[in-house]
Coordinates of C-alpha atoms in Angstrom, one line a residue:
Chain A
X1 CA 7.8 36.4 -11.3
X2 CA 6.9 34.6 -14.5
X3 CA 3.4 33.9 -15.6
X4 CA 3.1 30.1 -16.1
X5 CA 1.0 28.8 -18.9
X6 CA 0.0 25.3 -20.0
X7 CA 0.9 24.4 -23.6
X8 CA 0.5 20.6 -23.7
X9 CA -1.4 17.8 -22.1
X10 CA -1.4 14.1 -22.4
X11 CA -3.6 11.4 -20.8
X12 CA -3.9 7.7 -20.4
X13 CA -7.1 7.0 -18.5
X14 CA -9.9 4.4 -17.9
X15 CA -12.1 6.4 -20.3
X16 CA -9.7 7.4 -23.0
X17 CA -6.1 6.9 -23.9
X18 CA -5.4 10.4 -25.1
X19 CA -6.4 13.8 -24.0
X20 CA -9.1 14.3 -26.6
X21 CA -10.8 10.9 -25.9
X22 CA -10.6 11.6 -22.2
X23 CA -12.3 14.9 -22.3
X24 CA -14.9 13.7 -24.7
X25 CA -15.8 10.9 -22.2
X26 CA -15.7 13.2 -19.2
X27 CA -17.9 15.7 -20.8
X28 CA -20.5 13.0 -21.7
X29 CA -20.4 11.3 -18.3
X30 CA -18.9 8.0 -19.6
X31 CA -17.8 5.8 -16.6
X32 CA -14.8 3.5 -16.9
X33 CA -15.7 0.9 -14.3
X34 CA -15.8 -2.9 -14.7
X35 CA -14.7 -6.2 -13.2
X36 CA -11.0 -6.7 -12.6
X37 CA -9.2 -8.3 -15.5
X38 CA -5.6 -7.7 -14.6
X39 CA -6.0 -9.4 -11.1
X40 CA -7.7 -12.7 -10.7
X41 CA -11.3 -11.6 -10.1
X42 CA -12.4 -14.9 -8.5
X43 CA -10.1 -14.4 -5.5
X44 CA -11.1 -10.8 -4.9
X45 CA -14.0 -9.5 -2.8
X46 CA -13.9 -6.2 -4.7
X47 CA -15.9 -6.6 -7.9
X48 CA -15.3 -3.3 -9.7
X49 CA -12.2 -1.2 -10.6
X50 CA -11.4 1.3 -13.3
X51 CA -8.8 -0.2 -15.5
X52 CA -7.2 1.5 -18.5
X53 CA -8.6 -0.3 -21.6
X54 CA -7.1 -1.0 -25.0
X55 CA -3.7 0.3 -24.1
X56 CA -1.6 -1.2 -26.9
X57 CA 2.0 -1.3 -25.6
X58 CA 3.4 -2.4 -29.0
X59 CA 2.0 0.8 -30.6
X60 CA 4.2 2.8 -28.2
X61 CA 7.2 0.7 -27.4
X62 CA 9.5 -1.9 -28.9
X63 CA 9.9 -5.2 -27.0
X64 CA 13.3 -4.1 -26.0
X65 CA 12.0 -0.9 -24.5
X66 CA 9.3 -2.7 -22.6
X67 CA 11.9 -4.8 -20.7
X68 CA 12.6 -1.7 -18.6
X69 CA 9.1 -0.3 -18.2
X70 CA 6.6 -1.1 -15.5
X71 CA 3.0 -0.3 -16.6
X72 CA 3.0 3.0 -14.6
X73 CA 6.1 4.2 -16.5
X74 CA 4.5 3.2 -19.8
X75 CA 1.5 5.3 -18.9
X76 CA 3.7 8.3 -17.9
X77 CA 5.9 8.2 -21.0
X78 CA 2.9 7.9 -23.4
X79 CA 1.2 10.8 -21.6
X80 CA 4.4 12.9 -21.6
X81 CA 5.1 12.3 -25.3
X82 CA 1.5 13.4 -26.1
X83 CA 1.9 16.5 -24.0
X84 CA 5.3 17.5 -25.4
X85 CA 4.2 16.7 -29.0
X86 CA 1.1 18.9 -28.6
X87 CA 3.1 21.8 -27.0
X88 CA 5.5 21.8 -30.0
X89 CA 8.3 22.4 -27.5
X90 CA 11.7 21.1 -28.5
X91 CA 14.5 20.6 -26.1
X92 CA 17.5 21.7 -28.2
X93 CA 19.7 24.7 -28.0
X94 CA 20.1 24.4 -24.2
X95 CA 16.4 24.1 -23.5
X96 CA 16.8 20.5 -22.3
X97 CA 18.9 21.7 -19.4
X98 CA 16.4 24.5 -18.6
X99 CA 13.4 22.1 -18.4
X100 CA 12.2 20.0 -15.4
X101 CA 10.6 16.6 -15.4
X102 CA 8.6 16.0 -12.3
X103 CA 6.3 13.0 -12.0
X104 CA 4.3 11.9 -9.0
X105 CA 3.4 8.4 -8.1
X106 CA 2.0 7.0 -4.9
X107 CA 3.8 3.7 -4.9
X108 CA 6.1 3.1 -7.9
X109 CA 6.2 -0.1 -9.9
X110 CA 3.7 -2.3 -8.1
X111 CA 2.8 -4.4 -11.1
X112 CA 6.4 -5.6 -11.3
X113 CA 6.6 -6.0 -7.6
X114 CA 3.4 -8.1 -7.5
X115 CA 4.5 -10.3 -10.4
X116 CA 7.8 -11.0 -8.6
X117 CA 6.1 -11.8 -5.3
X118 CA 4.0 -14.3 -7.2
X119 CA 7.1 -15.9 -8.8
X120 CA 9.0 -16.1 -5.5
X121 CA 6.4 -16.9 -3.0
X122 CA 3.7 -18.7 -4.9
X123 CA 5.6 -20.4 -7.8
X124 CA 8.7 -20.9 -5.7
X125 CA 11.0 -19.8 -8.5
X126 CA 14.4 -18.7 -7.6
X127 CA 15.0 -15.6 -9.6
X128 CA 13.3 -12.4 -10.8
X129 CA 13.8 -10.3 -13.8
X130 CA 17.2 -8.5 -13.7
X131 CA 15.6 -5.1 -14.3
X132 CA 13.2 -5.5 -11.3
X133 CA 14.8 -2.8 -9.2
X134 CA 14.9 0.0 -11.9
X135 CA 11.3 -0.9 -12.9
X136 CA 10.0 -0.7 -9.3
X137 CA 11.8 2.4 -8.1
X138 CA 9.5 5.3 -7.3
X139 CA 11.5 7.6 -9.6
X140 CA 11.2 5.3 -12.6
X141 CA 8.4 7.3 -14.3
X142 CA 10.3 10.6 -13.8
X143 CA 13.5 9.0 -15.1
X144 CA 11.8 7.4 -18.1
X145 CA 10.1 10.6 -19.0
X146 CA 13.4 12.5 -18.8
X147 CA 15.0 9.9 -21.0
X148 CA 12.3 9.5 -23.6
X149 CA 11.7 13.3 -23.9
X150 CA 15.4 14.2 -23.6
X151 CA 15.0 16.5 -20.6
X152 CA 18.2 17.2 -18.6
X153 CA 17.1 19.7 -16.0
X154 CA 15.8 19.0 -12.5
X155 CA 14.0 15.7 -12.5
X156 CA 12.6 13.7 -9.6
X157 CA 9.6 11.9 -8.3
X158 CA 7.1 13.3 -5.8
X159 CA 5.3 10.9 -3.5
X160 CA 2.3 12.0 -1.4
X161 CA -0.2 9.1 -2.1
X162 CA -3.3 10.6 -3.7
X163 CA -1.9 14.1 -3.8
X164 CA 1.4 13.1 -5.6
X165 CA 0.5 14.5 -9.0
X166 CA -0.9 17.7 -7.6
X167 CA 2.3 18.2 -5.6
X168 CA 4.4 17.5 -8.7
X169 CA 2.5 20.0 -10.9
X170 CA 2.5 22.5 -8.1
X171 CA 6.3 22.3 -7.6
X172 CA 6.9 22.5 -11.3
X173 CA 4.6 25.6 -11.4
X174 CA 6.6 27.3 -8.7
X175 CA 9.9 26.4 -10.3
X176 CA 8.8 28.0 -13.7
X177 CA 7.3 31.0 -11.9
X178 CA 10.5 31.6 -10.0
X179 CA 12.6 31.2 -13.1
X180 CA 14.5 28.2 -11.9
X181 CA 13.6 26.5 -15.2
X182 CA 11.9 27.8 -18.3
X183 CA 9.6 24.9 -18.8
X184 CA 8.5 21.7 -17.0
X185 CA 6.9 18.4 -18.0
X186 CA 4.9 17.5 -14.9
X187 CA 2.2 15.1 -13.8
X188 CA 1.5 11.8 -12.2
X189 CA 1.0 8.1 -12.8
X190 CA -0.2 5.0 -11.1
X191 CA -0.8 1.4 -12.2
X192 CA -1.5 -1.0 -9.3
X193 CA -4.7 -2.8 -10.0
X194 CA -2.9 -6.1 -9.2
X195 CA -4.0 -8.8 -6.8
X196 CA -1.8 -7.7 -3.9
X197 CA -2.6 -4.0 -4.0
X198 CA -6.4 -4.6 -4.4
X199 CA -6.2 -6.9 -1.4
X200 CA -4.5 -4.1 0.5
X201 CA -7.3 -1.7 -0.4
X202 CA -9.9 -4.3 0.6
X203 CA -8.3 -4.2 4.0
X204 CA -9.0 -0.5 4.3
X205 CA -12.8 -1.1 3.9
X206 CA -13.3 2.0 1.9
X207 CA -14.2 0.6 -1.6
X208 CA -17.6 0.8 -3.2
X209 CA -19.2 -2.4 -4.2
X210 CA -21.2 -1.0 -7.2
X211 CA -20.1 2.5 -8.4
X212 CA -18.3 5.6 -7.3
X213 CA -20.9 8.2 -6.4
X214 CA -19.2 11.1 -4.8
X215 CA -21.2 13.5 -2.6
X216 CA -24.3 11.5 -3.2
X217 CA -26.7 9.9 -0.7
X218 CA -26.0 6.2 -0.3
X219 CA -22.4 6.6 -1.5
X220 CA -20.4 3.5 -0.5
X221 CA -16.8 4.4 -1.1
X222 CA -14.1 4.8 -3.8
X223 CA -13.3 2.8 -6.8
X224 CA -9.6 2.2 -7.5
X225 CA -8.4 3.4 -10.9
X226 CA -5.1 3.7 -12.8
X227 CA -3.7 6.0 -15.5
X228 CA -1.5 9.0 -16.0
X229 CA -1.6 12.6 -17.1
X230 CA 1.2 15.0 -17.9
X231 CA 1.1 18.7 -18.7
X232 CA 3.8 21.0 -20.2
X233 CA 4.3 24.2 -18.4
X234 CA 6.2 27.2 -19.7
X235 CA 6.7 30.8 -19.0
X236 CA 4.2 33.0 -20.8
X237 CA 7.1 34.8 -22.5
X238 CA 8.6 31.7 -23.8
X239 CA 5.3 30.2 -25.1
X240 CA 4.3 33.5 -26.7
X241 CA 7.7 34.0 -28.3
X242 CA 7.4 30.7 -30.2
X243 CA 3.8 31.2 -31.0
X244 CA 2.5 28.2 -29.0
X245 CA -1.2 27.5 -28.5
X246 CA -1.7 28.4 -24.9
X247 CA -4.3 26.1 -23.3
X248 CA -4.6 27.7 -19.9
X249 CA -2.7 29.3 -17.0
X250 CA -1.7 28.0 -13.5
X251 CA -1.8 30.8 -11.0
X252 CA -1.7 29.3 -7.6
X253 CA -0.6 26.3 -5.5
X254 CA -1.2 25.6 -1.8
X255 CA 0.0 22.8 0.4
X256 CA -0.7 21.7 4.0
X257 CA -0.4 18.7 6.3
X258 CA -3.1 17.7 8.8
X259 CA -0.7 16.3 11.4
X260 CA -3.7 14.5 12.8
X261 CA -5.2 11.2 11.7
X262 CA -3.4 8.8 9.3
X263 CA -6.4 8.2 7.1
X264 CA -9.3 10.4 8.3
X265 CA -9.5 13.8 6.5
X266 CA -9.3 17.1 8.3
X267 CA -11.3 20.3 7.6
X268 CA -8.5 22.4 8.8
X269 CA -5.8 20.8 6.6
X270 CA -8.1 20.9 3.5
X271 CA -9.0 24.5 4.2
X272 CA -5.4 25.7 4.7
X273 CA -4.4 24.1 1.4
X274 CA -7.3 25.8 -0.5
X275 CA -6.7 29.2 1.3
X276 CA -3.0 28.9 0.6
X277 CA -3.5 28.2 -3.1
X278 CA -6.0 31.1 -3.5
X279 CA -3.6 33.5 -1.7
X280 CA -0.7 32.2 -3.8
X281 CA -2.9 33.1 -6.9
X282 CA -3.8 36.4 -5.4
X283 CA -7.4 35.4 -6.3
X284 CA -10.5 36.4 -4.5
X285 CA -13.0 33.8 -3.4
X286 CA -15.6 35.4 -5.7
X287 CA -13.3 34.8 -8.7
X288 CA -13.8 31.1 -8.5
X289 CA -16.7 29.4 -10.4
X290 CA -15.6 25.7 -10.5
X291 CA -14.0 23.2 -8.1
X292 CA -12.7 19.9 -9.3
X293 CA -13.1 18.2 -5.9
X294 CA -11.0 15.4 -4.4
X295 CA -14.4 13.7 -4.1
X296 CA -13.4 10.1 -3.6
X297 CA -16.9 8.9 -2.9
X298 CA -16.2 7.8 0.7
X299 CA -18.6 9.0 3.4
X300 CA -16.1 10.9 5.3
X301 CA -14.0 12.5 2.6
X302 CA -16.9 14.0 0.8
X303 CA -18.6 15.3 4.0
X304 CA -15.3 16.8 5.2
X305 CA -14.5 18.3 1.8
X306 CA -18.0 19.9 1.7
X307 CA -17.4 21.4 5.2
X308 CA -13.9 22.7 4.1
X309 CA -15.3 24.3 1.0
X310 CA -17.9 26.1 3.1
X311 CA -15.2 27.1 5.6
X312 CA -13.1 28.6 2.8
X313 CA -15.8 30.1 0.5
X314 CA -18.4 31.0 3.2
X315 CA -21.6 32.3 1.7
X316 CA -20.2 32.0 -1.8
X317 CA -19.9 28.2 -1.5
X318 CA -23.5 27.5 -2.7
X319 CA -22.7 29.4 -5.9
X320 CA -19.8 27.1 -6.8
X321 CA -20.1 24.3 -9.3
X322 CA -18.3 21.4 -7.6
X323 CA -17.8 18.1 -9.3
X324 CA -15.7 14.9 -8.9
X325 CA -14.4 13.4 -12.1
X326 CA -13.5 10.3 -10.0
X327 CA -17.1 9.4 -10.5
X328 CA -16.1 8.4 -14.0
X329 CA -12.4 7.4 -13.9
X330 CA -12.1 6.2 -10.4
X331 CA -9.3 7.0 -8.1
X332 CA -5.9 6.8 -9.9
X333 CA -4.1 7.6 -6.7
X334 CA -0.7 9.1 -7.6
X335 CA -2.1 9.9 -11.1
X336 CA -5.4 11.3 -9.9
X337 CA -4.3 14.9 -9.4
X338 CA -2.9 15.2 -12.9
X339 CA -6.0 13.6 -14.5
X340 CA -8.0 16.2 -12.6
X341 CA -5.7 19.1 -13.4
X342 CA -6.2 18.3 -17.1
X343 CA -10.0 18.0 -16.6
X344 CA -10.0 21.4 -14.9
X345 CA -8.0 23.1 -17.6
X346 CA -10.3 21.6 -20.2
X347 CA -13.4 22.7 -18.3
X348 CA -12.1 26.3 -18.3
X349 CA -11.1 26.2 -21.9
X350 CA -14.4 24.7 -23.2
X351 CA -16.7 26.4 -20.7
X352 CA -18.1 23.1 -19.5
X353 CA -18.3 21.9 -15.9
X354 CA -17.9 18.1 -15.9
X355 CA -20.6 16.2 -14.1
X356 CA -20.5 14.1 -10.9
X357 CA -21.9 10.9 -12.2
X358 CA -23.9 8.1 -10.4
X359 CA -25.4 10.8 -8.2
X360 CA -28.6 9.4 -6.5
X361 CA -29.7 12.5 -4.6
X362 CA -28.5 14.9 -1.9
X363 CA -26.9 13.9 1.4
X364 CA -27.5 16.4 4.2
X365 CA -23.8 16.4 4.9
X366 CA -23.0 17.3 1.3
X367 CA -25.2 20.3 0.5
X368 CA -23.5 22.1 -2.4
X369 CA -24.0 22.1 -6.2
X370 CA -22.3 18.9 -7.4
X371 CA -23.3 19.2 -11.0
X372 CA -25.2 15.9 -10.7
X373 CA -25.2 13.4 -13.6
X374 CA -24.9 15.9 -16.5
X375 CA -22.2 18.3 -17.6
X376 CA -23.2 22.0 -17.6
X377 CA -22.2 24.9 -19.8
X378 CA -20.5 27.3 -17.5
X379 CA -18.2 30.3 -18.1
X380 CA -15.2 29.6 -15.8
X381 CA -12.5 32.2 -15.2
X382 CA -10.9 30.6 -12.2
X383 CA -11.1 27.0 -11.0
X384 CA -9.4 25.0 -8.3
X385 CA -8.4 21.3 -8.2
X386 CA -8.2 19.6 -4.8
X387 CA -6.1 16.6 -3.8
X388 CA -6.1 15.3 -0.2
X389 CA -3.9 12.3 0.5
X390 CA -3.8 9.5 3.1
X391 CA -1.3 10.6 5.6
X392 CA -2.9 14.0 5.8
X393 CA -1.0 15.7 2.9
X394 CA -3.0 18.2 1.0
X395 CA -2.4 20.0 -2.3
X396 CA -4.5 22.5 -4.3
X397 CA -3.9 24.1 -7.7
X398 CA -5.6 27.2 -9.0
X399 CA -6.1 27.6 -12.7
X400 CA -7.2 30.7 -14.7
X401 CA -8.6 31.1 -18.1
X402 CA -5.8 32.4 -20.3
X403 CA -6.3 35.9 -21.7
Chain B
X1 CA 26.8 -27.6 -33.3
X2 CA 25.2 -29.1 -30.2
X3 CA 21.5 -28.7 -29.4
X4 CA 22.5 -26.5 -26.4
X5 CA 24.6 -24.3 -28.6
X6 CA 21.9 -23.9 -31.2
X7 CA 19.4 -22.9 -28.5
X8 CA 21.8 -20.5 -26.9
X9 CA 22.5 -18.9 -30.2
X10 CA 18.8 -18.6 -30.9
X11 CA 18.3 -16.7 -27.6
X12 CA 21.3 -14.4 -28.4
X13 CA 19.9 -13.8 -32.0
X14 CA 16.6 -12.6 -30.5
X15 CA 18.5 -9.7 -28.9
X16 CA 20.2 -8.4 -32.0
X17 CA 18.6 -5.3 -33.4
X18 CA 17.7 -6.0 -37.1
X19 CA 18.4 -9.3 -38.9
X20 CA 21.6 -11.3 -38.6
X21 CA 21.5 -14.7 -40.2
X22 CA 24.8 -16.4 -39.3
X23 CA 26.3 -15.9 -35.9
X24 CA 29.9 -17.0 -35.3
X25 CA 31.4 -17.9 -32.0
X26 CA 33.9 -15.1 -32.4
X27 CA 31.3 -12.4 -32.8
X28 CA 31.5 -9.8 -30.1
X29 CA 28.2 -9.1 -28.3
X30 CA 28.8 -5.4 -28.2
X31 CA 29.5 -5.4 -32.0
X32 CA 26.2 -7.2 -32.5
X33 CA 24.4 -4.3 -30.8
X34 CA 23.8 -6.2 -27.5
X35 CA 24.3 -3.6 -24.8
X36 CA 24.3 -4.0 -21.1
X37 CA 20.6 -4.0 -20.5
X38 CA 20.1 -6.6 -23.4
X39 CA 22.9 -8.7 -21.9
X40 CA 21.4 -9.1 -18.5
X41 CA 17.9 -9.6 -20.0
X42 CA 19.5 -12.3 -22.2
X43 CA 21.1 -14.0 -19.2
X44 CA 17.7 -14.1 -17.5
X45 CA 16.2 -15.7 -20.6
X46 CA 19.0 -18.3 -20.6
X47 CA 18.6 -19.1 -16.9
X48 CA 14.8 -19.5 -17.4
X49 CA 15.3 -21.7 -20.5
X50 CA 17.8 -24.1 -19.0
X51 CA 16.7 -23.7 -15.4
X52 CA 20.2 -22.9 -14.2
X53 CA 22.1 -20.1 -12.3
X54 CA 24.6 -18.4 -14.5
X55 CA 27.6 -17.0 -12.5
X56 CA 27.5 -13.6 -14.3
X57 CA 28.6 -10.4 -12.8
X58 CA 28.1 -7.2 -14.7
X59 CA 31.3 -5.9 -13.2
X60 CA 33.4 -8.4 -15.0
X61 CA 31.2 -8.9 -18.1
X62 CA 33.8 -7.5 -20.5
X63 CA 36.1 -10.5 -20.0
X64 CA 33.6 -13.3 -19.2
X65 CA 30.9 -12.7 -21.7
X66 CA 32.6 -10.9 -24.6
X67 CA 31.6 -13.2 -27.5
X68 CA 28.9 -15.5 -28.7
X69 CA 31.3 -18.4 -28.0
X70 CA 31.8 -17.2 -24.4
X71 CA 28.1 -17.4 -23.7
X72 CA 27.7 -20.9 -25.3
X73 CA 30.7 -22.2 -23.4
X74 CA 29.5 -20.8 -20.1
X75 CA 26.1 -22.4 -20.5
X76 CA 27.6 -25.7 -21.5
X77 CA 29.8 -25.6 -18.4
X78 CA 27.0 -24.8 -16.1
X79 CA 24.9 -27.6 -17.6
X80 CA 27.8 -30.1 -17.3
X81 CA 28.3 -29.2 -13.6
X82 CA 24.5 -29.6 -13.1
X83 CA 24.5 -33.0 -14.7
X84 CA 27.5 -34.1 -12.7
X85 CA 26.0 -33.2 -9.4
X86 CA 22.6 -34.6 -10.3

């Protein structure tokens, strides 16, 4: 089996529109929350979201290109181009056919969908834009990434709500490890901070009124975000042969389904995904220093995830540094797992555990080390990144310092 | 040139990559660099501009909407029918 290394990363996030800016914010505890500006705030009960700011479409795309791109595909393409450019990988000489493009999204082009509902149902117009269908389709980001980067190997979307990106990167990892492809451009994207979608989330009664404070006492829920992240994966042999700068290594991937409640998390499902990923990595529990938690900030997710971490790591659990970067960038749904994978890779590379911001103090149901409010220098050899989706679909990645 | 023709030609001109000053009715859309995606986006703009439904089917586009003149004539015909039925 091939060793699988990471040679590129790209990010569009509420706290930075490239990987460097993103990490700089994450490390310093910058939070990207604010009132909705995309959706009409006066008709929303929800007063904070985490929007991507200062994203200049004209800096990345011509008017003609934008005709075909929903906001989530714009994010995906910009992140993918950054990742590919950093990797230095070119797709000539048959490499295009030996590379995969796998992009997760929870819901597809919901900005386009919402605009069209408004036109048809509110404004009573009779037509929608002719490229509505290919902009909305769930595979649009994967297709656009394949087209913009010139990737002709296996390419498809992965949809598992909040675990979509983690499933996408995990599948890509397994494909490269097995030698089905030599490289993969994989990640996730979401952009749905429109009126209809926020109303849908208001209905779920899970959003925080003030801030996202995962694992904290008095936490009041999640904050919806948006954004994309993409990584370039390659075989170690291929990356070394072309002298690429190797940023990290992926060593394990685990998946599970709860087959229980539609929205409530499940200790068993979470634990099986983590155990599966560690087994896949042939890693010992004691190898792990850092966990980038799913950590949405809801009462039940964070308590259940704490319990699952204790079930998997036993008496080693209190020694883990566990943090939720959603405390800064919110919950980017289908993009979240990729944003967190990049944060985890950077944490290992730089030896810094990102903080859990907005932490007010311990909750008895969440009694681990959550790196409260300030990043911490920490030598990390192995880290895991958790994603647990509505619908009970769980995915966990294991990363190792490259050496 | 009628006002309608001038407006139609302005909308077509927006779709052309680069600069092209004088459009002639005989100019072929494909030769102007207007490909399939641009064409249906252009149809959408024309429908929005004149508040009409253009009977355009991508499957027969080669024959119906080959030249600048074809597009102008099609819009004028739809507008004439609309005026007659009003």
